[in-house]
Coordinates of C-alpha atoms in Angstrom, one line a residue:
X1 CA 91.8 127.8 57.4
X2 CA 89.8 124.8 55.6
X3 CA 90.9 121.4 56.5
X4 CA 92.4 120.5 53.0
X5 CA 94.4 123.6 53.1
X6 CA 95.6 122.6 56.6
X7 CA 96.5 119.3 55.4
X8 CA 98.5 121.3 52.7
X9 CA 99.7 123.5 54.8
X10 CA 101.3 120.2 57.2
X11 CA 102.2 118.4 54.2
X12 CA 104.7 121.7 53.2
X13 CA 106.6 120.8 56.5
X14 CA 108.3 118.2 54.8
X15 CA 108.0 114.3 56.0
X16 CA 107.6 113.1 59.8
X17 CA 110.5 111.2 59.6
X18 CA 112.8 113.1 57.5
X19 CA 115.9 110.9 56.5
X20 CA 119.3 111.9 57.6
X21 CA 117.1 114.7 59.3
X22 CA 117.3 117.4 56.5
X23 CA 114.8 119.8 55.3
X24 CA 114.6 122.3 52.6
X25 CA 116.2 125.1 55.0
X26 CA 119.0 122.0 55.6
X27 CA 120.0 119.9 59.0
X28 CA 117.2 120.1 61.1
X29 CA 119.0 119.0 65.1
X30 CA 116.4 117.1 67.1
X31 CA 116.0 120.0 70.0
X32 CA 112.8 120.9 72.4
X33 CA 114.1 124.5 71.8
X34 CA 111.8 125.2 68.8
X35 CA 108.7 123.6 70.7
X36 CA 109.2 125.3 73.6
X37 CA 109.4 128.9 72.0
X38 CA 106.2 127.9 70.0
X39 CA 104.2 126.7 72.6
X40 CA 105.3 129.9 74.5
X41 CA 103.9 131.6 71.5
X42 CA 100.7 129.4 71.3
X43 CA 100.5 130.8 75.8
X44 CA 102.3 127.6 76.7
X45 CA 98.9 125.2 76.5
X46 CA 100.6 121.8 77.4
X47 CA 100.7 123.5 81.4
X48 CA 96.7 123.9 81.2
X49 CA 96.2 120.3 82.0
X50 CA 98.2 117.1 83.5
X51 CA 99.8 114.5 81.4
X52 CA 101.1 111.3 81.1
X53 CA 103.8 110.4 78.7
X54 CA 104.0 106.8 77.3
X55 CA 107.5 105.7 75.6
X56 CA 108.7 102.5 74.2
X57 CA 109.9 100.8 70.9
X58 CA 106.7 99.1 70.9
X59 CA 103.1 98.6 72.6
X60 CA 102.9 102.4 73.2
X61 CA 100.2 103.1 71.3
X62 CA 98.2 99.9 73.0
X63 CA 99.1 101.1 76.3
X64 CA 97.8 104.7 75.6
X65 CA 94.7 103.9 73.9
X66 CA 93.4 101.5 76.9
X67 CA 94.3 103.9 79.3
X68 CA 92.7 106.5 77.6
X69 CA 89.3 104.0 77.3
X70 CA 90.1 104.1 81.0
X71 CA 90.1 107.0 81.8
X72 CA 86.9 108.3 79.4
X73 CA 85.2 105.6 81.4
X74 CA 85.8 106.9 84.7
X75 CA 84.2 109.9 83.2
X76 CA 87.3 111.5 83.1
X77 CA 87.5 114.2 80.3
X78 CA 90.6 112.9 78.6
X79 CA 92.8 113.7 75.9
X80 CA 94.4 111.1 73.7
X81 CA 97.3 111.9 71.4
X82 CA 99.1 108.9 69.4
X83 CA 101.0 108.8 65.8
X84 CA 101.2 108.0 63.2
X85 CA 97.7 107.8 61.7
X86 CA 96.2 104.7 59.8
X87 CA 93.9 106.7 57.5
X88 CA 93.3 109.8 58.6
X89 CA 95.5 112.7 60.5
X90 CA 92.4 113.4 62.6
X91 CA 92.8 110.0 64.3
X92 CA 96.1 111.4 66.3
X93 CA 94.4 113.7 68.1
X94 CA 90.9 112.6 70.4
X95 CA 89.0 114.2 72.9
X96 CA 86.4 111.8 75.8
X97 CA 82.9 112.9 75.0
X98 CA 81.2 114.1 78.5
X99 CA 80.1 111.5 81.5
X100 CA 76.6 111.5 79.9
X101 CA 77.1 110.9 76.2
X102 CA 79.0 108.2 77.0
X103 CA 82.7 107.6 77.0
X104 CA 84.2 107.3 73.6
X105 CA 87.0 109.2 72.4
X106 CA 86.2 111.2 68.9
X107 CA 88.8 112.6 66.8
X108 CA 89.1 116.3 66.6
X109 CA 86.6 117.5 64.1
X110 CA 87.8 119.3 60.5
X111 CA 86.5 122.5 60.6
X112 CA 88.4 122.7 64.2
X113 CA 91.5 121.0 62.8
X114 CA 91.8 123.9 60.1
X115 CA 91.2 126.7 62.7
X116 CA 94.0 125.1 65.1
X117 CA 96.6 124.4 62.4
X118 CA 96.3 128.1 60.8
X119 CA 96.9 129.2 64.4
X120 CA 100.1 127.6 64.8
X121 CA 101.4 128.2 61.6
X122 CA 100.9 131.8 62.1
X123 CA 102.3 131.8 65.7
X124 CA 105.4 129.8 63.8
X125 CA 105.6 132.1 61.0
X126 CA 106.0 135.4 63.5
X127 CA 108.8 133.2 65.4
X128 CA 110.9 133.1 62.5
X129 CA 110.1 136.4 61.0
X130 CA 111.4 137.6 64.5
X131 CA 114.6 135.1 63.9
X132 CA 113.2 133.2 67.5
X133 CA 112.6 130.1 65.3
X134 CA 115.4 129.5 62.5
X135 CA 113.3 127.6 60.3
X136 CA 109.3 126.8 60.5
X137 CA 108.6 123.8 63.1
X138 CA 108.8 120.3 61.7
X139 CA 105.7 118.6 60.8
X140 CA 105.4 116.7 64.2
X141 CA 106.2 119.7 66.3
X142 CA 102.9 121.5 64.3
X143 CA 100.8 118.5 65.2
X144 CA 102.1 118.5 68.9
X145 CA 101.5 121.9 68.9
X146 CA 97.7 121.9 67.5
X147 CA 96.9 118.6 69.9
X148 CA 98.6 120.7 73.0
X149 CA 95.9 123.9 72.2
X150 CA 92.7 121.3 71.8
X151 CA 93.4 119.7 74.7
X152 CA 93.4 122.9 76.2
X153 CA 90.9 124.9 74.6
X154 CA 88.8 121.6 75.3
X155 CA 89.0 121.7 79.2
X156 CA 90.5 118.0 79.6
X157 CA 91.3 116.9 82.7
X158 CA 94.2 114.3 81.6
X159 CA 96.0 114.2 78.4
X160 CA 97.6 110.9 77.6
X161 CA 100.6 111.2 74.9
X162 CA 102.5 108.8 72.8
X163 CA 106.1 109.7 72.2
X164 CA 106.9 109.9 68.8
X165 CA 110.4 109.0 68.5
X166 CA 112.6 108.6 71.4
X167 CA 111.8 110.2 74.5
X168 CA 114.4 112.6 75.1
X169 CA 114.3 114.7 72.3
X170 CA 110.4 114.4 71.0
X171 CA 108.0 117.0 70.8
X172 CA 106.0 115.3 73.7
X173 CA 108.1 116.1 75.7
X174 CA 107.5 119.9 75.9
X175 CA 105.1 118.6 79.3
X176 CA 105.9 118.2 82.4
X177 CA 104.2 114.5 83.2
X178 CA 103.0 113.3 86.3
X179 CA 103.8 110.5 85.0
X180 CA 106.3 108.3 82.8
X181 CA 105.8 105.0 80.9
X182 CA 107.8 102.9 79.2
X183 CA 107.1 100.1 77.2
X184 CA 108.8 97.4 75.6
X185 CA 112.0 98.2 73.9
X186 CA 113.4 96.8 71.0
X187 CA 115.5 97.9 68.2
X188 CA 113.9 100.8 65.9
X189 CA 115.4 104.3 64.2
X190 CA 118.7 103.1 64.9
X191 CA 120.1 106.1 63.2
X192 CA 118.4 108.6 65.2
X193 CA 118.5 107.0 68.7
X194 CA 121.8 104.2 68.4
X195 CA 122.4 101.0 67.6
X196 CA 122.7 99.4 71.2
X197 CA 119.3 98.3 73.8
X198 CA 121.3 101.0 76.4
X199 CA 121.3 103.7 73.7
X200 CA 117.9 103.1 72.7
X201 CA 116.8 102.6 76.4
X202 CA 118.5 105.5 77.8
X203 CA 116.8 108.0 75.3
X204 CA 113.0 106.3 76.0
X205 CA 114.2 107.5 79.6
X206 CA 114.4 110.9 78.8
X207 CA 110.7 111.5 79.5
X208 CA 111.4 110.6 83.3
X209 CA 111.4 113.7 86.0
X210 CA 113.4 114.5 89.2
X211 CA 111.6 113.2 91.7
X212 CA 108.8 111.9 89.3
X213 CA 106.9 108.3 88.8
X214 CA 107.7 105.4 85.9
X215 CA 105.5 102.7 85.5
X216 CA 107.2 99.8 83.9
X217 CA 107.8 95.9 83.4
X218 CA 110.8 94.2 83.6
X219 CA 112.4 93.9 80.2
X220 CA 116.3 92.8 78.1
X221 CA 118.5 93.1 81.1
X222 CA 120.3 96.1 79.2
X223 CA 117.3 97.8 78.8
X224 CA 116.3 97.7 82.8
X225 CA 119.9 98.8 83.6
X226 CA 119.8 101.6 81.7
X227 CA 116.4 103.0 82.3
X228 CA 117.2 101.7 86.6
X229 CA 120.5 104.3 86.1
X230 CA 119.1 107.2 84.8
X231 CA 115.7 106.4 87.6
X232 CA 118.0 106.2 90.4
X233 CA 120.0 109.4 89.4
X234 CA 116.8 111.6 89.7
X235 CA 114.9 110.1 92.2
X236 CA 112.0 108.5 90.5
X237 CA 109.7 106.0 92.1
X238 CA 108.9 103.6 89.9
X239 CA 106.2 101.4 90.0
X240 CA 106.1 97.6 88.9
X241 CA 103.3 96.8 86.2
X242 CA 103.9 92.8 86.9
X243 CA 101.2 92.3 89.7
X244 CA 98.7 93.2 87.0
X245 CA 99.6 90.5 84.7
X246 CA 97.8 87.8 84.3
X247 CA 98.7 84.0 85.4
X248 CA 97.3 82.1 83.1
X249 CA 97.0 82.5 79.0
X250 CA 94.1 84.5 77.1
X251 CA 91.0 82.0 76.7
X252 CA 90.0 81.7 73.1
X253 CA 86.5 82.2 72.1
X254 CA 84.4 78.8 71.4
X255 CA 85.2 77.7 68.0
X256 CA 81.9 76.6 68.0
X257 CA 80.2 79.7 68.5
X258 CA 77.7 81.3 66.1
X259 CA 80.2 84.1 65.9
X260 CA 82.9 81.4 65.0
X261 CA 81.2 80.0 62.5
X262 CA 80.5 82.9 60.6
X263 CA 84.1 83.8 60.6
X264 CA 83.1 87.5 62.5
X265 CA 85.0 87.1 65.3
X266 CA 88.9 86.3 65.4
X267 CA 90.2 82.7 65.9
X268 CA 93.1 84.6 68.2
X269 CA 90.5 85.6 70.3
X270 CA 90.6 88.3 73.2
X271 CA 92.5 88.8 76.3
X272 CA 90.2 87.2 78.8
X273 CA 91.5 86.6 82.0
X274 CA 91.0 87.6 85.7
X275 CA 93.5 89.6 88.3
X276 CA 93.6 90.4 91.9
X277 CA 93.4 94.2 92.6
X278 CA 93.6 95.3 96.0
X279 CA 91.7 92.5 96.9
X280 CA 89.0 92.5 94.8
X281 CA 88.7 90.5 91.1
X282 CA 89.3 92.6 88.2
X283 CA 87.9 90.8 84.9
X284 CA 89.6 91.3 81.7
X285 CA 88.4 91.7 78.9
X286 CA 89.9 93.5 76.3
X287 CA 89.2 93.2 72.1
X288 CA 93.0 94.0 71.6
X289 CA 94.5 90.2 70.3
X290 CA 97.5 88.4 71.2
X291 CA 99.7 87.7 74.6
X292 CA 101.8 90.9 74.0
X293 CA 98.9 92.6 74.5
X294 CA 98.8 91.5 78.3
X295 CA 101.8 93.4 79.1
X296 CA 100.3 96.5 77.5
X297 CA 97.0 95.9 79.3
X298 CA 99.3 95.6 82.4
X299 CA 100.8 98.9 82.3
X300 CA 97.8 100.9 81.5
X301 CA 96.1 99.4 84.7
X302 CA 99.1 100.1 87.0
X303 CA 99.2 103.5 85.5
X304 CA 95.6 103.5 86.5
X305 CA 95.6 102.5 89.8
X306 CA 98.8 105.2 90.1
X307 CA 96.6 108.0 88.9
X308 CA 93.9 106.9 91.2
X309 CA 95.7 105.8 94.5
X310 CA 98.2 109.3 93.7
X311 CA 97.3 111.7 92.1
X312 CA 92.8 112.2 92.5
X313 CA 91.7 110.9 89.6
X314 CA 88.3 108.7 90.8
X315 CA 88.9 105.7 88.6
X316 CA 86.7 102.6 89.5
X317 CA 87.2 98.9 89.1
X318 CA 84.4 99.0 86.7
X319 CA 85.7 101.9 84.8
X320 CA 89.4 99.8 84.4
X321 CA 87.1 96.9 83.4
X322 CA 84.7 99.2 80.8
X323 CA 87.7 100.7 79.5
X324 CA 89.8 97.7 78.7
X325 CA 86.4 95.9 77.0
X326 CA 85.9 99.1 75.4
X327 CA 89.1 100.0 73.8
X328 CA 89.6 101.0 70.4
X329 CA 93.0 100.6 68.5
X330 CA 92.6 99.4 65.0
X331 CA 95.8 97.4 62.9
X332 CA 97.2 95.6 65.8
X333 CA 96.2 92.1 64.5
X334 CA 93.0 93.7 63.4
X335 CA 90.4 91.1 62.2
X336 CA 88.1 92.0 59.4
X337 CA 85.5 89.3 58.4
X338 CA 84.9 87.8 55.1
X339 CA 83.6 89.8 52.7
X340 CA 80.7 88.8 49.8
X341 CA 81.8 89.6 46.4
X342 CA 78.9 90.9 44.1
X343 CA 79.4 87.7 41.6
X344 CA 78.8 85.4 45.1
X345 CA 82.3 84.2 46.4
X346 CA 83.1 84.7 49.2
X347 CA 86.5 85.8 50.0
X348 CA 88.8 85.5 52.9
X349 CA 88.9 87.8 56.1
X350 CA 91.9 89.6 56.8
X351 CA 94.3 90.1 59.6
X352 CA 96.1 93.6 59.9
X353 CA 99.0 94.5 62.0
X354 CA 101.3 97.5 62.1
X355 CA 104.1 95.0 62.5
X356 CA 106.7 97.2 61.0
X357 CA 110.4 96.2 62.7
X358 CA 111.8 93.0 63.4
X359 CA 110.0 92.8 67.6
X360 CA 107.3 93.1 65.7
X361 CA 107.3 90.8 63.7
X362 CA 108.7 88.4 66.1
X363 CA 105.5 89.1 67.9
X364 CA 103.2 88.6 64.9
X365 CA 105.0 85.2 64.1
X366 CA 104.3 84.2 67.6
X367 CA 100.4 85.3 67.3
X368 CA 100.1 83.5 64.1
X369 CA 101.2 80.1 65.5
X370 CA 97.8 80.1 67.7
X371 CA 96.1 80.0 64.2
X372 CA 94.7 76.8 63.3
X373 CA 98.1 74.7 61.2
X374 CA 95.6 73.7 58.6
X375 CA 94.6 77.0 57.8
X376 CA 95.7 78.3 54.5
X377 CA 97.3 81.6 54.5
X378 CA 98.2 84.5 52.1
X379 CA 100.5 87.0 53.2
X380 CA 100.1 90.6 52.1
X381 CA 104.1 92.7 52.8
X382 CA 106.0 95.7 52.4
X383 CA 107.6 98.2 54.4
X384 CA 109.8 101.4 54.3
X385 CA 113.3 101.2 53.1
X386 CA 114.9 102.3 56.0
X387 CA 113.6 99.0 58.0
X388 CA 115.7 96.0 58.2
X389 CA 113.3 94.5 55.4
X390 CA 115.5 91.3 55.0
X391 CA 115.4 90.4 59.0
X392 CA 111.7 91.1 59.0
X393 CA 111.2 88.8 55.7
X394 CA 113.3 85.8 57.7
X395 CA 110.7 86.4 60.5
X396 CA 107.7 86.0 58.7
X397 CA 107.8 84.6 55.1
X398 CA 109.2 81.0 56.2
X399 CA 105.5 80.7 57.6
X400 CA 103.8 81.7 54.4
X401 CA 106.6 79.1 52.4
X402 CA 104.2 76.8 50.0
X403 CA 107.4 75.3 48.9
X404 CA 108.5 74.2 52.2
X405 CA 107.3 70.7 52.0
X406 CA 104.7 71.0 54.9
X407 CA 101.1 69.4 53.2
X408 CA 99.9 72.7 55.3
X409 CA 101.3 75.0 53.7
X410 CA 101.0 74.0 50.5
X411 CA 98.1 76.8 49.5
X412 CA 100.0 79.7 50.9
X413 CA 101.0 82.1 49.0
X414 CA 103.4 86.0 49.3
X415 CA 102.8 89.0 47.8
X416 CA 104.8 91.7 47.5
X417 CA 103.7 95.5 46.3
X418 CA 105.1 99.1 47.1
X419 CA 103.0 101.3 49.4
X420 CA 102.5 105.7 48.9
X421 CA 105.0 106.9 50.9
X422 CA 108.6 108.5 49.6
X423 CA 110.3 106.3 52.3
X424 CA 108.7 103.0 51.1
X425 CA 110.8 100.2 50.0
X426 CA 110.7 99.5 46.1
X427 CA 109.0 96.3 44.6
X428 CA 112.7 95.4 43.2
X429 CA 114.1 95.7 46.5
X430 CA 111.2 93.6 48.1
X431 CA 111.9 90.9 45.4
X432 CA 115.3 90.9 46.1
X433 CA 114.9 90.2 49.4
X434 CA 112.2 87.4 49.0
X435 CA 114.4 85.2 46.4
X436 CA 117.4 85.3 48.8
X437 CA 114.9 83.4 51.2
X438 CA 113.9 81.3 47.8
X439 CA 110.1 81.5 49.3
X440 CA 107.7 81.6 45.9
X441 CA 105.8 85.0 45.5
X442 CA 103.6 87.2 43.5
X443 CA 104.4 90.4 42.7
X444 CA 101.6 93.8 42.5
X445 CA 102.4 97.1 41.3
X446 CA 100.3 98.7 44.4
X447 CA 98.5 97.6 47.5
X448 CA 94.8 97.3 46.2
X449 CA 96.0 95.2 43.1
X450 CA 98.0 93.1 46.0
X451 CA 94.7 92.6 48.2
X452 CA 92.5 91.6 44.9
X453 CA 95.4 89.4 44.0
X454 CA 95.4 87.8 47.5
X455 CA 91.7 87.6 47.6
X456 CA 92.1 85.4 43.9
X457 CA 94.5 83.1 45.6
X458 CA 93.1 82.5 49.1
X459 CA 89.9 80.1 49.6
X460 CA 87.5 81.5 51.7
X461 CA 88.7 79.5 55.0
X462 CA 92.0 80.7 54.6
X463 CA 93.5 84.1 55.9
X464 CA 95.1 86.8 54.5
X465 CA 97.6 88.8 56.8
X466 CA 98.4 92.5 55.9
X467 CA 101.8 93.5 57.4
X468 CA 105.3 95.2 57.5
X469 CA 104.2 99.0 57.4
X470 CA 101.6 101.1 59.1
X471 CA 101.4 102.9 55.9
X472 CA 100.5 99.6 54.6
X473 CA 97.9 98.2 57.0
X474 CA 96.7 101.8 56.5
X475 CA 96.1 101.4 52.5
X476 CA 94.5 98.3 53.0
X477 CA 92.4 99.1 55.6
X478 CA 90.5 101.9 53.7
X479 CA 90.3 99.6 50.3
X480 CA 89.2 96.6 52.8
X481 CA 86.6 98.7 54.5
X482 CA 84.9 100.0 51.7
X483 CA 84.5 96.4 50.2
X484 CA 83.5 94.6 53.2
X485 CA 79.7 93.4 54.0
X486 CA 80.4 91.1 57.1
X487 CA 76.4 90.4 57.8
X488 CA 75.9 88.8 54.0
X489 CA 78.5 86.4 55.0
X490 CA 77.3 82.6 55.0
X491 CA 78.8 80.3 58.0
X492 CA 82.2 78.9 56.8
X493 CA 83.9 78.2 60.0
X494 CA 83.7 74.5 60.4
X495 CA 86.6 74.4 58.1
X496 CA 89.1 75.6 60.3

């Protein structure tokens, strides 16, 4: 099968995130029944290698990429499998390269891609010719499915997934893990997984085992109590991420840097800091921005040391330390530097993050706030109507409020513009919910006409934040990319 007729071919599933989970056949009920029997089919290839299984509301997708980087730097040949995509569908499903071409995890190819998707959809279609399937798999269990046979076909020796939704019910969960991680939880797909932290909580702790391992951090209270009940009641060990925070706060690069000054690198800086492991110094440095990040860092090096001191995996110090400075994961307050126009002007860089429920935003606000005051700023929002978009507007547009009376923020500016996706919010409904705030904005009919308009509006040693949608960030990022010339880029930063 070519790759654009396996995209076609995924696409006829129906969404990822169906609403009110119907599909053409009807009510699709979230079951491992119908991943089971097709992995069965496919010669069950999810047993052909050991797994960890990473849940949470947020910070999963951190966590999984730096232990991944980990893991491919200890040489380890190692799966990663995350959703959704930013700009491509290959980018959910990455294989280590071998000890001696280095350690960077490449997305599965095209041509391989096609072969693997026509192989499940056949394997799907028999199933429900023979009435074992009722209906063809959803869209997500086909791309479990296809990431389950490359990991196998490929030989690795670890395969790190990302829950999709949930825990208990996800497609992820097909695998037996060695082990279980949970990240921070928050509230997200209410309607699918309840409207309460112990609801929420309790169904992230459906990827834990009798007798099995969760690494975690403390967390809300009804959170811990939740996921500590359903631990306790099959006999999991867990295993405390805290000792592998840091004590102190990231270290911000020298504002007066050469890098600084030409606006390349971040004003937020890296997570630079230094912890004690088994007595010797573990140094820190990892290109993922913001504190948050620390407690995602944290888990994926307790989950390290677990794999190591547990279960055989030969994971050095160094490798932790190469794999957390090495780690790739693009949209989490992503920094992309100015950019020179071919008339000259030089326009703003831009911050992107996935930020796309209220935690979220709460954490973005908080990252923001390390941002110089003085800085003028253009925000870039939309999101997917079944997000709380009011709540996530009270977060964040207050900050970007040039009618607020601050002399700061008296060059900022909002706009608004619809994103490609069936599920996204309309521009009327983001308008509505901006005037109820009464914070001044500009309105664009689509997310390249809202970065041009941004661009227009903020001077060059301002900032314009992307956020409020991963299908968003996504957009932008591929218009950004294709524009941006960071080497032509004269010295601005003394403005900051």
């Amino acid at each position: 099968m070519k790759y654009t007729d396996a995209l076609a071919t995924l696409s006829s599933l129906g969404a990822e995130l169906p609403k009110g989970h119907t599909t053409v056949t009807g009510v699709r009920k979230f079951s491992l029944d119908h991943i089971r029997a097709l992995s069965q089919a496919l010669g069950n290839p999810q047993n052909r290698f050991p797994s960890v299984l990473i849940a949470g509301t947020n910070g999963k997708g951190s966590t999984a990429s730096t232990l991944a980087s980990i893991a491919a730097a200890a040489g380890i040949r190692c799966g990663l499998y995350t959703s959704p995509h930013l700009e491509r569908i290959n980018e959910r499903i990455r294989v280590s390269q071998p000890r001696e071409t280095g350690s960077s995890l490449e997305e599965i190819p095209d041509a391989i891609f096609g072969s693997l998707v026509e192989r499940v959809n056949s394997a799907a279609r028999l199933l429900v010719e023979q009435s074992v399937l009722p209906h063809p798999p959803s869209f997500f269990e086909a791309m479990t499915a296809v990431a389950f046979c490359y990991f196998a076909d490929e030989g690795v020796e670890l395969a790190i997934l990302e829950v999709g939704l949930g825990g208990r019910l996800d497609a992820t969960n097909a695998v037996e893990p060695i082990i279980s991680v949970i990240t921070d939880i928050g509230f997200d797909h209410m309607e699918y997984l309840g409207d309460t932290i112990a609801k929420i909580a309790a169904e992230k702790a459906g990827i834990l085992r009798q007798d099995g391992v969760l690494v975690t951090l403390s967390q809300h209270q009804e959170a811990n109590y939740a996921i500590g009940e359903i631990a306790v009641a099959l006999n999991v060990r867990g295993v405390d991420a805290a000792r592998c925070l840091p004590g102190t706060r990231l270290v911000a690069p020298d504002p007066a840097s050469e890098r600084q000054l030409a606006r390349l690198d971040s004003p937020l800086g890296r997570n630079r800091y230094d912890l004690s492991l088994d007595g010797e110094i573990l140094h820190i440095d990892s290109p993922l921005s913001g504190p948050h990040q620390q407690r995602n860092i944290a888990l994926a090096i307790a989950t390290a040391v677990e794999l190591r001191t547990n279960h055989g995996f030969a994971i050095s110090n160094e490798a932790m330390e190469q794999g957390v400075r090495d780690t790739v994961w693009p949209g989490r307050l992503e920094w992309l530097p100015p950019r020179l126009a071919p008339d000259g002007r030089v326009h703003a860089p831009l911050l992107l993050d996935v930020a796309h429920n209220p935690a979220g935003a709460w954490t973005l606000r908080s990252a923001l706030s390390l941002l110089p005051p003085t800085m003028p700023r253009t925000l870039v929002f939309s999101c997917l109507a079944e997000k709380p978009v009011d709540e996530m507007m009270q977060v964040l547009l207050p900050l970007f409020d040039s009618s607020s009376g601050d002399p700061d923020r008296a060059g900022d500016h909002v706009v608004l513009a619809p994103i490609q996706s069936p599920r996204a919010a309309s521009l009327e409904e983001l308008e509505a919910a901006a005037r109820k705030l009464d914070v001044p904005f500009h309105a664009a009919p689509h997310v390249p006409a809202a970065l041009a308009q941004a661009e227009a509006v903020t001077p060059s040693e301002g900032i314009i934040v992307v956020t409020g949608s991963i299908f968003l960030v996504g957009e932008a990022r591929t218009v950004a990319l294709a524009e941006r010339k960071p080497q032509a880029v004269p010295a601005i930063g003394k403005k900051l």
